[in-house]
PDB file of C-alpha atoms in Angstrom:
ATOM      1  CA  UNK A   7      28.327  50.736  33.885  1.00  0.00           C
ATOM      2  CA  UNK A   8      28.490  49.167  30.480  1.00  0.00           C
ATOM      3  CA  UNK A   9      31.995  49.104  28.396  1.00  0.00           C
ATOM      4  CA  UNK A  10      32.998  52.497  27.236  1.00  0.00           C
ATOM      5  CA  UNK A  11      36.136  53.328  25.015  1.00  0.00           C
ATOM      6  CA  UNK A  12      37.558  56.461  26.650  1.00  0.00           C
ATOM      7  CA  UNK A  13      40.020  58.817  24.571  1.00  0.00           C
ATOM      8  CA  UNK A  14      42.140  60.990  26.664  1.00  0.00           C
ATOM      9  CA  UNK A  15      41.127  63.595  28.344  1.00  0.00           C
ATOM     10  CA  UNK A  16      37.521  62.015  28.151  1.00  0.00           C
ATOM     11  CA  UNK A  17      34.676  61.766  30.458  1.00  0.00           C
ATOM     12  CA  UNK A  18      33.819  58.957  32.193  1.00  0.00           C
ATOM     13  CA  UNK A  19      29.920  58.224  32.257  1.00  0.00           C
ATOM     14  CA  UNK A  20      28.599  56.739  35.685  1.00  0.00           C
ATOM     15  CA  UNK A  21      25.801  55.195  33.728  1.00  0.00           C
ATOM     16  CA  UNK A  22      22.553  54.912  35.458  1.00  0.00           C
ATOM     17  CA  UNK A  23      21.830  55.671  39.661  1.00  0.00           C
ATOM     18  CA  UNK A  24      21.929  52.104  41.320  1.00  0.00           C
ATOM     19  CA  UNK A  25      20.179  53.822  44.914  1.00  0.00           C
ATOM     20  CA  UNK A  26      19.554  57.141  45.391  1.00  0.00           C
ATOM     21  CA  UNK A  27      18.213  58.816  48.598  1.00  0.00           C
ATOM     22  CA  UNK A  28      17.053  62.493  49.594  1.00  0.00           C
ATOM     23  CA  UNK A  29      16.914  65.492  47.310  1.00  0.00           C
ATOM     24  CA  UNK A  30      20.975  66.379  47.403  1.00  0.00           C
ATOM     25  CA  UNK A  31      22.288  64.376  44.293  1.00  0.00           C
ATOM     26  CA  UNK A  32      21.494  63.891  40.591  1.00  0.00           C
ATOM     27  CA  UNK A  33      22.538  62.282  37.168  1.00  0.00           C
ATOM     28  CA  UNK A  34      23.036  64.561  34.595  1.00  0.00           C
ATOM     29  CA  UNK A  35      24.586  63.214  31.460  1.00  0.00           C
ATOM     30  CA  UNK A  36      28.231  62.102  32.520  1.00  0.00           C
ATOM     31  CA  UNK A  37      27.671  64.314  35.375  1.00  0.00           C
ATOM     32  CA  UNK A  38      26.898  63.670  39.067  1.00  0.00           C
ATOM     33  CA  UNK A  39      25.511  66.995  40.386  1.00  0.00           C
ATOM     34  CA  UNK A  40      25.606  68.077  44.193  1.00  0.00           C
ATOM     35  CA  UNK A  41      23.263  70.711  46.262  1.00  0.00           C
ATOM     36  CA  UNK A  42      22.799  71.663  49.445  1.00  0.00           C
ATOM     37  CA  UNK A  43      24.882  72.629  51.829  1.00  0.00           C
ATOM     38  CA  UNK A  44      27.391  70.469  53.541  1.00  0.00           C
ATOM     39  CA  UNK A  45      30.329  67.866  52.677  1.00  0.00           C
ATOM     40  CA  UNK A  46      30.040  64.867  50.109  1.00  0.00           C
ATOM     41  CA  UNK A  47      31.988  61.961  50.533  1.00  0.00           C
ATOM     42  CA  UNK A  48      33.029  60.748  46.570  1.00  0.00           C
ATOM     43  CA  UNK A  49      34.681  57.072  46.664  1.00  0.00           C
ATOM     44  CA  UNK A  50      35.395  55.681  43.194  1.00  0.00           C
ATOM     45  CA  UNK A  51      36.275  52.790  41.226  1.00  0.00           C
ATOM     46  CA  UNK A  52      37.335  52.138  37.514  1.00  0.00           C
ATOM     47  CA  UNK A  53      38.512  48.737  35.791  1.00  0.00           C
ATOM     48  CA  UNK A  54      40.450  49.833  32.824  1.00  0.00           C
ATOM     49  CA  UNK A  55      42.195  48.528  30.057  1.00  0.00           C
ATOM     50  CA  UNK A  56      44.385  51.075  27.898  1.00  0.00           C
ATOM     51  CA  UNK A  57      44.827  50.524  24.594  1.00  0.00           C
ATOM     52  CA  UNK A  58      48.508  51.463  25.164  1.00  0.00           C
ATOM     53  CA  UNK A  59      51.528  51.026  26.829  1.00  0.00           C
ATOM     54  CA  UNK A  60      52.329  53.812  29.510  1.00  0.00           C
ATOM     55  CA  UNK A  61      49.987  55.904  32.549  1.00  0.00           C
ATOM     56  CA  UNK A  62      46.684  55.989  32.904  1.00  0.00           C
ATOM     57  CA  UNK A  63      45.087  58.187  34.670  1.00  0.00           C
ATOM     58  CA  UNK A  64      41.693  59.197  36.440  1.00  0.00           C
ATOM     59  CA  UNK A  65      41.094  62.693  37.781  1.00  0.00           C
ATOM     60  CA  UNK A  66      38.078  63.897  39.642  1.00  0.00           C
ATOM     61  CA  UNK A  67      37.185  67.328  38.515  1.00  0.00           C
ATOM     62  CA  UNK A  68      34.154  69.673  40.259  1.00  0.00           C
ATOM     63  CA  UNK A  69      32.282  72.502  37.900  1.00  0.00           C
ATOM     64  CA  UNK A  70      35.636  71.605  35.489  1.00  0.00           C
ATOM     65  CA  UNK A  71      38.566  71.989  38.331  1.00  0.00           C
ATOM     66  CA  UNK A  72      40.715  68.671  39.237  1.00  0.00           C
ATOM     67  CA  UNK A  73      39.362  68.524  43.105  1.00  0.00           C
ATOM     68  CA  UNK A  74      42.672  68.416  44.822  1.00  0.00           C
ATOM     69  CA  UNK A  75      44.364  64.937  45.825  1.00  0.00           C
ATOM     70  CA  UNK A  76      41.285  63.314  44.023  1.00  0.00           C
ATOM     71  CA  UNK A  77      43.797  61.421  41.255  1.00  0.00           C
ATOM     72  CA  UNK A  78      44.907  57.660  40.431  1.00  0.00           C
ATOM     73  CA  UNK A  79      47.857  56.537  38.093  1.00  0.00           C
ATOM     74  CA  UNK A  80      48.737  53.053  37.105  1.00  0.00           C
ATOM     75  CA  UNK A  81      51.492  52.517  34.950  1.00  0.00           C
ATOM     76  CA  UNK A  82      51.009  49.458  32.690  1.00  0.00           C
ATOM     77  CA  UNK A  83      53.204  47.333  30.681  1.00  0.00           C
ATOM     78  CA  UNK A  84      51.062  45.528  28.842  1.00  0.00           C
ATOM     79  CA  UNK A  85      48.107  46.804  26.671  1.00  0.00           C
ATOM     80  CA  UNK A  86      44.855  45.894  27.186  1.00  0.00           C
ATOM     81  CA  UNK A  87      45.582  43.932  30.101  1.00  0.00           C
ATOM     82  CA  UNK A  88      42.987  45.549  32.850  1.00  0.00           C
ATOM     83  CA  UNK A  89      44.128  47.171  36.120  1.00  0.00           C
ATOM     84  CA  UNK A  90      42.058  48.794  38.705  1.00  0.00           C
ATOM     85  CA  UNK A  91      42.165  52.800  40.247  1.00  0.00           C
ATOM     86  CA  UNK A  92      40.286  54.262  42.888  1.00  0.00           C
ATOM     87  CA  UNK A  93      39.919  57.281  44.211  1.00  0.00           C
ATOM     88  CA  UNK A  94      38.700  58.649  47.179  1.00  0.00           C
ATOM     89  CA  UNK A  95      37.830  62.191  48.407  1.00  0.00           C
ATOM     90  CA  UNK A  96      35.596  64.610  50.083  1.00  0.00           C
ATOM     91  CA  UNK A  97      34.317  68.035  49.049  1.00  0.00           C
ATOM     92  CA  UNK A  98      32.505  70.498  50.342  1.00  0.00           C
ATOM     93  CA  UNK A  99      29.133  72.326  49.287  1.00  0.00           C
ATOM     94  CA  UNK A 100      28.768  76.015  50.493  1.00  0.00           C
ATOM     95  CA  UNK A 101      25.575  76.668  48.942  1.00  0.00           C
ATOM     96  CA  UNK A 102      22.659  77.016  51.566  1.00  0.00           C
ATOM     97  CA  UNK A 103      19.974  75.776  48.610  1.00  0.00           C
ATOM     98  CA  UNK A 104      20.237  74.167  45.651  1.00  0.00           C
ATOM     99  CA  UNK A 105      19.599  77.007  43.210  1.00  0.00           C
ATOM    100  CA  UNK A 106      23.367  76.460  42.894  1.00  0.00           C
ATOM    101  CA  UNK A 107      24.845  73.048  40.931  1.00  0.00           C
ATOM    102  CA  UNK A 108      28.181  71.288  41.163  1.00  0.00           C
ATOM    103  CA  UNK A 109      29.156  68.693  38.692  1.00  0.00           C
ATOM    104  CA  UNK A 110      31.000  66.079  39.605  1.00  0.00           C
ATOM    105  CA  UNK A 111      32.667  64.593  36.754  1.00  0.00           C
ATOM    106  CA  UNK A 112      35.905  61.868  36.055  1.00  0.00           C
ATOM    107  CA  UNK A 113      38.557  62.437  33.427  1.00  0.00           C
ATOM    108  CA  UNK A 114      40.608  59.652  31.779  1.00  0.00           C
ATOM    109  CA  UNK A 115      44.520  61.192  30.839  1.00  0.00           C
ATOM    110  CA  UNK A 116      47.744  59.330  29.912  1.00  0.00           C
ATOM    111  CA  UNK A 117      46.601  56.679  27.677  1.00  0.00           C
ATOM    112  CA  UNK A 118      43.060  55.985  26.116  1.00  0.00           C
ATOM    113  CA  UNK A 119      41.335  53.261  27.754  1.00  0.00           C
ATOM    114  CA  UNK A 120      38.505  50.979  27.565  1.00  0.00           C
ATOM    115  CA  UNK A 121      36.834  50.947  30.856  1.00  0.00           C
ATOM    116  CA  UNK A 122      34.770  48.088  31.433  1.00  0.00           C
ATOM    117  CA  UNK A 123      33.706  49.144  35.516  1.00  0.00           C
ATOM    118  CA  UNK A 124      32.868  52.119  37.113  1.00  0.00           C
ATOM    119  CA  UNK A 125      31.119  51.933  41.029  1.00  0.00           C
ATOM    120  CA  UNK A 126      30.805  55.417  42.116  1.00  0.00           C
ATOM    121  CA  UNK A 127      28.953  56.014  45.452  1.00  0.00           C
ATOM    122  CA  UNK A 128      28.555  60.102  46.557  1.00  0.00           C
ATOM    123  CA  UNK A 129      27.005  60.580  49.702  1.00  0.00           C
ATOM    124  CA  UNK A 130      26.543  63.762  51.714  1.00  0.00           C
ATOM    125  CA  UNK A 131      27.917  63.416  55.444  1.00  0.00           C
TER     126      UNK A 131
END
């Protein structure tokens, strides 16, 4: 993704879908939506630079709930110096079509940021 200055508690665009294959997951805004039955593998990486001194943070949240586990802290000394956090999770889709959405989304806390990288890949296993 482009550079995007991220206040806390803001959310992290994934920008625009690199490769996408099969019917199961969308872009939607700064949401990646999930349907369909079955469990989604989420790995995720951010380069960011906060504008502060202090934690930064990156939650995964699903429909607006922090999936559990799915959280990365750096504490940095130094602001704007750049430091990495990934996360990596899995979460599961009990919907048998997709007449029923989940939104994926990522939350910066701690310490607004400028994040200058964000890979996520979301694939259903």
């Amino acid at each position: 993704s482009s550079a995007q200055n991220i206040a806390v508690n803001g959310i992290i665009s994934p920008g625009t879908i690199i490769r996408r294959f099969g019917p199961n997951l969308t872009l939607s805004g700064n949401a990646i939506q999930i349907c369909g039955n079955g469990y989604y593998d989420i790995d995720a990486s951010f380069t960011v630079a906060p504008t502060a001194i202090g934690n930064v943070t990156i939650t995964a949240y699903i429909d607006g709930v922090p999936i559990p586990g799915a959280t990365a802290t750096e504490a940095v000394s130094t602001a704007n110096n750049p430091t990495n956090l990934s996360i990596a999770t899995l979460v599961r889709e009990c919907s048998a079509c997709c007449d029923t959405l989940k939104s994926i989304t990522f939350i910066l806390t701690g310490t607004a940021s400028s994040v200058t990288n964000a890979a996520i890949v979301v694939e259903k296993i």
